[in-house]
């Protein structure tokens, strides 16, 4: 993926002198189609930062994960505790990334942090895993969630057939891929509408739950820890599913440029914003339990749909409609950003060169987006939501742990770097230890083939690193060049540097 840009940042000269942050030195032009982005009409501060954090994190996960979290711990009390603990872990992790992001301002997610701390191999394996494991599986999970909620109203009282769910999910991937390949503006308009829908349905569920609690619907909270099944493995798997709903906490340092006095307001926004998301998630789960017992929630094919049927009838159709909007919005946002990740990896020579090309007519990274959509469809064919979430979470927490370990390492090896945000060392130590526990516990106590496949796939990136990056053998490059030429003619794409803005 290289030391280039996954997200455009303001970069100047590479400042590695004493007391300076490591900054990006990427070109100041961008040949992808983009909207003229004006800063906020007023100086953004903590309230705006909080809103951006809430909007970034809340997505499809809260409509999918409650059932899986409860299934792993078995009772209402431990379930709500896990949701709160996931919020605490996400807050601590976000603070670690805030220090990293302001210390090393090169863009590219975790890549530059791993590169500075550990060298090129862990950094390449991160980009390899992002391209083939975490980003496509995330896209597939969200589209499967959309398919479950979109099909649930047509199969009352029973689970929709898997063939229907997978076909709907594949159709969603194809449509989103086409939209983002055709126009940045169209994808942006769609995202704005769907984000509003997401916040509407979250508000409806929370307010309904509060009203039900005020009416005395508390019987499902009695003996809330009875029949719980607590073990290291079950807690780890519950965390996997809960943290899926918080996914996005690691990207919050990207809002630095949007904030007034960011080195003060970013940590403050994180400390307020993520706990606010946590409160929302706990309240949504409480809302579910006001009308469903643990058994009923586990038997529900779509938890929010069941909630809507019992609380909002005859307007219960609102819930699956708006949840479908929310999930498709999350999928659209995921496709938009991850398509750019593939584009940059191709540009840096870590993937087929054609993936760094852009459409002549549309000025979008169409080959990268199509590649990303194709990999996501492959994940949908054999996978189900729970298996894919475990697969995704295992892979992503390997690199979260490594990245936060990099923060600890650079406290001793790169003391000269300026750290505008400096958190107590105990915070990254705690998050690193929890990451190790989350990665190892399921393997030791409840091993599954999915984890083995994930490890093997991550390590297989070493083969490609040796062939394409380290030794730069000529025959892989000849094959890559041949494929690039054929796809270039088929898709009508050209290298970005050949397109003038």
Coordinates of C-alpha atoms in Angstrom, one line a residue:
X1 CA 0.0 0.0 0.0
X2 CA 3.0 2.3 0.4
X3 CA 3.5 5.5 2.2
X4 CA 1.0 7.3 0.0
X5 CA -2.4 8.5 0.8
X6 CA -5.5 6.5 1.7
X7 CA -7.1 9.7 2.8
X8 CA -6.0 13.1 1.6
X9 CA -4.1 15.1 4.2
X10 CA -2.4 18.4 4.2
X11 CA 1.2 17.4 4.0
X12 CA 4.4 19.4 3.8
X13 CA 8.0 18.4 3.7
X14 CA 9.0 15.2 5.6
X15 CA 9.8 16.7 9.0
X16 CA 12.0 14.2 10.8
X17 CA 14.0 16.8 12.6
X18 CA 14.1 16.8 16.3
X19 CA 10.8 17.7 17.9
X20 CA 8.7 17.5 14.7
X21 CA 5.9 15.2 13.7
X22 CA 6.5 12.9 10.7
X23 CA 4.5 14.5 8.0
X24 CA 3.2 13.5 4.7
X25 CA 5.0 14.6 1.6
X26 CA 2.4 13.5 -1.1
X27 CA 1.6 15.6 -4.1
X28 CA -0.9 18.4 -3.5
X29 CA -3.0 17.4 -6.5
X30 CA -5.6 14.7 -6.7
X31 CA -6.9 13.4 -10.0
X32 CA -9.9 11.6 -8.7
X33 CA -13.2 13.4 -9.1
X34 CA -14.0 15.3 -5.9
X35 CA -16.5 17.8 -4.6
X36 CA -15.2 21.2 -3.6
X37 CA -15.0 20.8 0.1
X38 CA -15.5 24.0 2.1
X39 CA -14.6 24.1 5.7
X40 CA -17.4 24.5 8.1
X41 CA -18.9 28.0 7.9
X42 CA -18.0 28.5 11.6
X43 CA -15.0 27.2 13.5
X44 CA -15.8 23.6 14.5
X45 CA -15.2 22.7 18.1
X46 CA -16.2 20.0 20.6
X47 CA -19.9 19.8 19.7
X48 CA -19.2 19.4 16.0
X49 CA -16.4 16.9 16.8
X50 CA -18.9 14.9 18.9
X51 CA -21.4 14.8 16.1
X52 CA -18.8 13.7 13.6
X53 CA -17.8 10.8 16.0
X54 CA -21.4 9.7 16.6
X55 CA -22.1 9.8 12.8
X56 CA -19.0 7.8 12.0
X57 CA -19.4 5.0 14.5
X58 CA -23.2 4.3 14.6
X59 CA -24.0 2.1 11.6
X60 CA -25.4 -1.3 10.9
X61 CA -23.7 -3.1 13.8
X62 CA -26.2 -2.1 16.5
X63 CA -29.0 -3.9 14.5
X64 CA -27.0 -7.1 14.0
X65 CA -24.8 -7.6 17.0
X66 CA -27.3 -7.6 20.0
X67 CA -28.4 -11.1 19.2
X68 CA -24.8 -12.5 18.8
X69 CA -23.6 -10.7 22.0
X70 CA -26.5 -12.2 24.0
X71 CA -26.0 -15.7 22.5
X72 CA -22.4 -15.7 23.7
X73 CA -23.0 -14.5 27.3
X74 CA -26.6 -15.9 27.8
X75 CA -28.2 -13.2 30.0
X76 CA -29.3 -9.6 30.0
X77 CA -26.9 -8.3 32.6
X78 CA -23.6 -9.6 31.1
X79 CA -24.9 -8.5 27.7
X80 CA -25.4 -4.9 28.7
X81 CA -22.0 -5.0 30.6
X82 CA -20.3 -6.2 27.4
X83 CA -21.8 -3.3 25.4
X84 CA -20.5 -0.8 28.0
X85 CA -17.1 -2.4 28.2
X86 CA -16.8 -2.3 24.4
X87 CA -17.4 1.4 24.5
X88 CA -14.7 1.9 27.1
X89 CA -12.2 -0.1 25.0
X90 CA -13.1 1.9 21.9
X91 CA -12.6 5.1 23.8
X92 CA -9.1 4.1 25.0
X93 CA -8.2 2.8 21.5
X94 CA -9.3 6.0 19.9
X95 CA -7.1 8.1 22.3
X96 CA -4.1 5.9 21.3
X97 CA -4.8 6.5 17.6
X98 CA -5.3 10.3 18.3
X99 CA -1.7 10.4 19.6
X100 CA -0.4 8.4 16.6
X101 CA -2.3 10.4 14.1
X102 CA -1.0 13.7 15.3
X103 CA 2.6 12.4 15.8
X104 CA 2.8 10.8 12.3
X105 CA 0.6 12.8 10.0
X106 CA 1.2 10.6 6.9
X107 CA -2.1 9.2 5.7
X108 CA -2.8 5.5 5.1
X109 CA -4.4 4.3 8.3
X110 CA -2.3 2.0 10.4
X111 CA 0.3 1.6 7.6
X112 CA 2.7 4.5 8.4
X113 CA 2.5 3.8 12.1
X114 CA 3.6 0.2 11.6
X115 CA 6.2 1.3 9.0
X116 CA 7.8 3.7 11.4
X117 CA 7.8 1.3 14.4
X118 CA 8.5 -2.1 12.8
X119 CA 9.5 -1.7 9.2
X120 CA 8.0 -2.6 5.8
X121 CA 6.9 -6.2 6.4
X122 CA 4.3 -5.7 9.1
X123 CA 3.1 -2.6 7.2
X124 CA 2.8 -4.6 4.0
X125 CA 0.9 -7.4 5.8
X126 CA -1.5 -4.7 7.1
X127 CA -2.2 -3.4 3.6
X128 CA -2.5 -7.0 2.3
X129 CA -5.0 -7.9 5.1
X130 CA -7.0 -4.7 4.6
X131 CA -7.4 -5.3 0.9
X132 CA -8.3 -9.0 1.0
X133 CA -9.7 -9.6 4.5
X134 CA -11.0 -6.8 6.7
X135 CA -12.4 -4.3 4.1
X136 CA -14.2 -6.8 1.9
X137 CA -15.5 -8.9 4.8
X138 CA -16.8 -5.7 6.4
X139 CA -18.6 -4.8 3.2
X140 CA -20.0 -8.3 2.9
X141 CA -21.2 -8.3 6.6
X142 CA -23.0 -5.0 6.1
X143 CA -24.7 -6.1 2.9
X144 CA -25.8 -9.4 4.5
X145 CA -27.3 -7.3 7.4
X146 CA -29.2 -5.2 4.8
X147 CA -30.5 -8.3 3.1
X148 CA -31.7 -9.8 6.4
X149 CA -33.7 -6.8 7.3
X150 CA -35.0 -6.1 3.8
X151 CA -36.3 -9.7 3.5
X152 CA -37.6 -10.2 7.1
X153 CA -41.0 -8.5 6.5
X154 CA -41.7 -11.0 3.7
X155 CA -41.2 -14.0 5.9
X156 CA -43.1 -13.4 9.1
X157 CA -42.6 -16.0 11.8
X158 CA -39.6 -17.7 10.1
X159 CA -36.1 -17.0 8.9
X160 CA -35.7 -15.9 5.3
X161 CA -34.1 -18.5 3.1
X162 CA -30.3 -18.1 2.9
X163 CA -30.5 -18.1 -0.9
X164 CA -32.7 -15.0 -0.8
X165 CA -30.4 -13.2 1.7
X166 CA -27.3 -13.9 -0.3
X167 CA -28.9 -12.9 -3.6
X168 CA -30.1 -9.6 -2.0
X169 CA -26.7 -9.0 -0.5
X170 CA -25.0 -9.6 -3.8
X171 CA -27.4 -7.3 -5.6
X172 CA -26.7 -4.6 -3.0
X173 CA -22.9 -4.9 -3.5
X174 CA -23.4 -4.7 -7.3
X175 CA -25.6 -1.6 -7.1
X176 CA -23.3 0.2 -4.6
X177 CA -20.3 -0.7 -6.7
X178 CA -21.9 0.7 -9.8
X179 CA -23.0 3.9 -8.1
X180 CA -19.5 4.6 -6.7
X181 CA -17.9 3.7 -10.0
X182 CA -20.1 6.1 -12.0
X183 CA -20.0 9.2 -9.8
X184 CA -18.6 10.6 -6.6
X185 CA -21.5 13.1 -6.5
X186 CA -24.1 10.5 -6.7
X187 CA -22.5 8.4 -4.0
X188 CA -22.2 11.5 -1.8
X189 CA -25.9 12.4 -2.2
X190 CA -26.9 8.9 -1.4
X191 CA -24.7 8.9 1.7
X192 CA -26.2 12.1 3.1
X193 CA -29.8 10.7 2.7
X194 CA -29.0 7.4 4.3
X195 CA -27.1 8.9 7.2
X196 CA -30.2 10.9 8.1
X197 CA -32.3 7.7 8.0
X198 CA -29.8 6.0 10.3
X199 CA -30.2 8.6 13.0
X200 CA -34.0 8.7 12.7
X201 CA -34.3 4.9 13.4
X202 CA -31.9 5.1 16.3
X203 CA -33.9 7.9 17.9
X204 CA -37.2 6.1 17.3
X205 CA -36.0 2.9 19.1
X206 CA -34.4 4.8 22.0
X207 CA -37.4 7.0 22.7
X208 CA -39.8 4.1 22.4
X209 CA -37.7 2.2 25.0
X210 CA -37.6 5.1 27.4
X211 CA -41.4 5.4 27.2
X212 CA -41.8 1.7 27.8
X213 CA -39.5 1.8 30.8
X214 CA -41.5 4.8 32.2
X215 CA -44.6 2.6 31.8
X216 CA -43.0 -0.1 34.0
X217 CA -41.9 -2.6 31.4
X218 CA -39.0 -3.9 33.6
X219 CA -39.8 -7.5 34.2
X220 CA -37.1 -8.8 31.8
X221 CA -34.4 -7.1 33.8
X222 CA -35.1 -9.1 37.0
X223 CA -32.4 -11.6 37.9
X224 CA -30.5 -10.2 34.9
X225 CA -27.4 -12.3 35.5
X226 CA -29.3 -15.6 36.0
X227 CA -28.4 -18.4 33.5
X228 CA -25.4 -16.4 32.2
X229 CA -22.5 -18.5 30.7
X230 CA -19.3 -16.7 31.3
X231 CA -15.9 -17.9 30.1
X232 CA -12.9 -16.4 28.5
X233 CA -13.9 -17.7 25.1
X234 CA -17.6 -16.5 25.3
X235 CA -16.5 -13.0 26.5
X236 CA -14.0 -12.7 23.7
X237 CA -16.6 -13.7 21.1
X238 CA -19.1 -11.3 22.7
X239 CA -16.5 -8.6 22.4
X240 CA -15.9 -9.4 18.8
X241 CA -19.6 -8.8 18.0
X242 CA -20.0 -5.8 20.3
X243 CA -16.8 -4.1 18.9
X244 CA -18.1 -4.7 15.4
X245 CA -20.8 -2.1 16.2
X246 CA -18.1 0.4 17.3
X247 CA -16.0 -0.1 14.2
X248 CA -14.7 3.2 13.0
X249 CA -13.3 4.3 16.4
X250 CA -9.8 3.9 14.9
X251 CA -10.3 6.6 12.2
X252 CA -11.3 9.5 14.5
X253 CA -8.0 11.2 14.3
X254 CA -8.9 12.1 10.7
X255 CA -11.3 14.8 11.9
X256 CA -8.3 16.8 13.2
X257 CA -8.3 19.2 10.3
X258 CA -12.0 20.0 10.9
X259 CA -11.6 21.1 14.5
X260 CA -10.6 24.4 16.0
X261 CA -7.8 23.8 18.5
X262 CA -7.7 20.1 17.6
X263 CA -5.0 19.0 20.0
X264 CA -7.3 20.0 22.9
X265 CA -10.7 19.4 21.3
X266 CA -10.0 16.0 19.6
X267 CA -9.3 14.1 22.9
X268 CA -12.3 15.9 24.5
X269 CA -14.5 15.0 21.6
X270 CA -13.4 11.4 21.8
X271 CA -13.9 11.2 25.6
X272 CA -17.5 12.6 25.2
X273 CA -18.4 11.3 21.8
X274 CA -17.7 7.5 22.2
X275 CA -19.3 7.3 25.6
X276 CA -22.3 9.0 24.1
X277 CA -22.4 6.3 21.4
X278 CA -22.0 3.7 24.2
X279 CA -25.1 5.2 26.0
X280 CA -27.0 5.0 22.7
X281 CA -26.1 1.4 22.2
X282 CA -26.9 0.4 25.8
X283 CA -30.3 2.2 25.6
X284 CA -31.1 0.5 22.3
X285 CA -30.4 -2.9 23.9
X286 CA -32.5 -1.9 26.9
X287 CA -35.3 -1.0 24.5
X288 CA -35.1 -4.4 22.9
X289 CA -35.3 -6.1 26.4
X290 CA -38.4 -4.1 27.4
X291 CA -40.5 -6.1 24.9
X292 CA -38.5 -9.3 24.4
X293 CA -37.1 -11.9 26.8
X294 CA -33.6 -13.2 26.2
X295 CA -35.1 -16.3 24.6
X296 CA -37.4 -14.3 22.3
X297 CA -34.5 -12.0 21.3
X298 CA -32.4 -15.0 20.4
X299 CA -35.3 -16.5 18.3
X300 CA -35.9 -13.3 16.4
X301 CA -34.8 -13.4 12.8
X302 CA -34.3 -9.6 12.9
X303 CA -34.3 -8.0 16.4
X304 CA -35.3 -4.5 15.4
X305 CA -38.1 -5.8 13.2
X306 CA -39.6 -7.8 16.1
X307 CA -39.2 -4.7 18.3
X308 CA -41.1 -2.6 15.7
X309 CA -43.9 -5.2 15.3
X310 CA -44.5 -5.1 19.1
X311 CA -44.2 -1.4 19.7
X312 CA -45.0 0.6 16.6
X313 CA -47.8 -1.5 15.0
X314 CA -49.5 -0.5 12.6
X315 CA -46.5 1.6 11.6
X316 CA -44.0 -1.2 12.2
X317 CA -42.9 -1.1 8.6
X318 CA -40.9 2.0 9.4
X319 CA -38.3 -0.1 11.3
X320 CA -37.2 -2.5 8.6
X321 CA -37.3 0.3 6.0
X322 CA -35.1 2.6 8.0
X323 CA -32.8 -0.2 9.2
X324 CA -32.3 -1.2 5.5
X325 CA -31.5 2.5 4.7
X326 CA -29.0 2.6 7.6
X327 CA -27.2 -0.6 6.6
X328 CA -27.1 0.3 2.9
X329 CA -25.7 3.7 3.9
X330 CA -22.9 2.0 5.9
X331 CA -22.1 -0.2 3.0
X332 CA -22.0 2.8 0.6
X333 CA -19.6 4.6 2.9
X334 CA -17.4 1.5 3.3
X335 CA -17.2 1.1 -0.5
X336 CA -16.3 4.7 -1.0
X337 CA -13.4 4.7 1.4
X338 CA -12.1 1.2 0.8
X339 CA -12.2 1.6 -2.9
X340 CA -9.6 4.4 -2.4
X341 CA -7.5 2.0 -0.3
X342 CA -7.3 -0.4 -3.3
X343 CA -6.5 2.5 -5.6
X344 CA -3.5 3.6 -3.5
X345 CA -2.2 0.1 -3.1
X346 CA -2.2 -0.3 -6.9
X347 CA -0.5 3.1 -7.3
X348 CA 2.3 2.1 -4.9
X349 CA 3.0 -1.1 -6.7
X350 CA 1.6 -3.5 -4.1
X351 CA -1.3 -4.6 -6.3
X352 CA -2.0 -4.8 -10.0
X353 CA -1.1 -1.5 -11.6
X354 CA -4.5 -1.2 -13.3
X355 CA -6.1 -0.8 -9.8
X356 CA -4.4 2.7 -9.6
X357 CA -6.0 3.7 -12.9
X358 CA -9.1 6.0 -13.1
X359 CA -12.0 6.1 -15.5
X360 CA -11.5 8.5 -18.4
X361 CA -15.2 9.5 -18.4
X362 CA -16.1 9.4 -14.8
X363 CA -12.8 10.3 -13.0
X364 CA -13.5 7.6 -10.4
X365 CA -11.2 4.7 -9.4
X366 CA -13.5 2.3 -11.1
X367 CA -11.1 -0.7 -11.3
X368 CA -10.4 -0.5 -7.6
X369 CA -14.0 -0.3 -6.7
X370 CA -15.0 -3.2 -9.0
X371 CA -12.2 -5.3 -7.5
X372 CA -13.3 -4.5 -4.0
X373 CA -17.0 -5.4 -4.8
X374 CA -15.9 -8.7 -6.4
X375 CA -13.9 -9.8 -3.4
X376 CA -16.9 -8.9 -1.1
X377 CA -19.3 -11.1 -3.2
X378 CA -16.8 -14.0 -2.9
X379 CA -17.1 -13.7 0.9
X380 CA -20.9 -13.7 0.8
X381 CA -21.1 -17.1 -1.0
X382 CA -19.9 -19.4 1.8
X383 CA -20.2 -17.0 4.7
X384 CA -22.8 -16.0 7.3
X385 CA -22.8 -12.9 9.4
X386 CA -21.6 -14.4 12.7
X387 CA -18.7 -16.3 11.0
X388 CA -17.7 -13.3 9.0
X389 CA -17.8 -11.0 12.1
X390 CA -15.5 -13.4 14.0
X391 CA -13.2 -13.6 10.9
X392 CA -13.1 -9.8 10.5
X393 CA -12.6 -9.1 14.2
X394 CA -9.8 -11.6 14.6
X395 CA -7.9 -10.1 11.7
X396 CA -8.5 -6.5 12.6
X397 CA -7.5 -6.9 16.3
X398 CA -4.2 -8.5 15.3
X399 CA -3.3 -5.2 13.6
X400 CA -5.0 -2.9 16.2
X401 CA -2.9 -4.6 18.8
X402 CA 0.3 -4.2 16.7
X403 CA -0.5 -0.6 15.9
X404 CA -1.0 0.4 19.6
X405 CA 2.1 -1.6 20.5
X406 CA 3.9 0.6 17.9
X407 CA 2.8 3.6 20.0
X408 CA 4.5 2.0 23.1
X409 CA 7.6 1.1 21.1
X410 CA 8.0 4.6 19.6
X411 CA 7.8 6.1 23.1
X412 CA 11.3 4.6 23.6
X413 CA 12.7 4.5 20.0
X414 CA 11.5 7.8 18.6
X415 CA 11.7 10.1 21.6
X416 CA 12.5 13.1 19.3
X417 CA 9.1 13.1 17.7
X418 CA 6.7 15.9 18.6
X419 CA 3.6 14.6 20.3
X420 CA 0.8 17.3 20.3
X421 CA -1.4 14.7 22.0
X422 CA 0.3 12.6 24.6
X423 CA -1.7 10.1 26.6
X424 CA -0.6 8.2 29.8
X425 CA 1.4 5.1 28.8
X426 CA -0.9 2.9 30.9
X427 CA -3.7 3.4 28.2
X428 CA -1.9 1.8 25.3
X429 CA -0.6 -0.9 27.6
X430 CA -4.1 -1.8 28.6
X431 CA -5.4 -1.8 25.0
X432 CA -2.5 -3.9 23.8
X433 CA -3.1 -6.5 26.5
X434 CA -6.8 -6.6 25.7
X435 CA -6.0 -7.0 22.0
X436 CA -3.7 -10.0 22.8
X437 CA -6.5 -11.5 24.9
X438 CA -9.1 -10.9 22.1
X439 CA -6.9 -12.6 19.5
X440 CA -5.7 -15.6 21.5
X441 CA -8.7 -16.5 23.7
X442 CA -11.0 -17.8 21.0
X443 CA -8.2 -19.8 19.4
X444 CA -7.2 -21.5 22.6
X445 CA -10.7 -22.1 24.1
X446 CA -12.9 -22.5 21.0
X447 CA -10.7 -23.0 17.9
X448 CA -12.4 -22.7 14.5
X449 CA -11.2 -23.2 11.0
X450 CA -12.0 -19.5 10.2
X451 CA -9.2 -18.4 12.5
X452 CA -6.7 -20.8 10.8
X453 CA -7.8 -19.6 7.4
X454 CA -7.4 -16.0 8.5
X455 CA -3.8 -16.6 9.9
X456 CA -2.8 -18.5 6.7
X457 CA -4.2 -15.8 4.5
X458 CA -2.4 -13.0 6.4
X459 CA 0.9 -14.9 6.3
X460 CA 0.5 -15.7 2.6
X461 CA 1.0 -12.0 2.0
X462 CA 4.7 -12.7 2.7
X463 CA 4.9 -14.6 -0.6
X464 CA 3.6 -11.7 -2.5
X465 CA 5.9 -9.3 -0.6
X466 CA 9.0 -11.3 -1.6
X467 CA 7.9 -11.7 -5.3
X468 CA 6.6 -8.2 -6.0
X469 CA 8.2 -5.8 -3.5
X470 CA 11.4 -7.2 -2.1
X471 CA 13.1 -9.0 -5.0
X472 CA 10.9 -7.5 -7.7
X473 CA 11.2 -10.5 -10.0
X474 CA 10.6 -9.8 -13.6
X475 CA 8.1 -12.5 -14.4
X476 CA 5.4 -11.4 -11.9
X477 CA 5.7 -7.9 -13.3
X478 CA 5.3 -9.2 -16.9
X479 CA 2.1 -11.0 -15.9
X480 CA 0.9 -7.9 -14.1
X481 CA 1.6 -5.7 -17.1
X482 CA -0.2 -8.0 -19.5
X483 CA -3.3 -8.1 -17.3
X484 CA -3.2 -4.3 -16.9
X485 CA -3.1 -3.8 -20.7
X486 CA -6.1 -6.0 -21.3
X487 CA -8.2 -4.4 -18.5
X488 CA -7.2 -0.9 -19.5
X489 CA -8.8 -1.5 -22.9
X490 CA -11.8 -3.2 -21.5
X491 CA -12.6 -0.7 -18.8
X492 CA -11.5 2.5 -20.6
X493 CA -9.2 3.6 -17.8
X494 CA -5.8 5.4 -17.7
X495 CA -3.1 6.2 -15.2
X496 CA -4.1 9.0 -12.9
X497 CA -1.1 11.2 -14.0
X498 CA -2.5 11.2 -17.6
X499 CA -5.7 12.9 -16.6
X500 CA -5.8 16.6 -16.1
X501 CA -8.3 18.1 -13.6

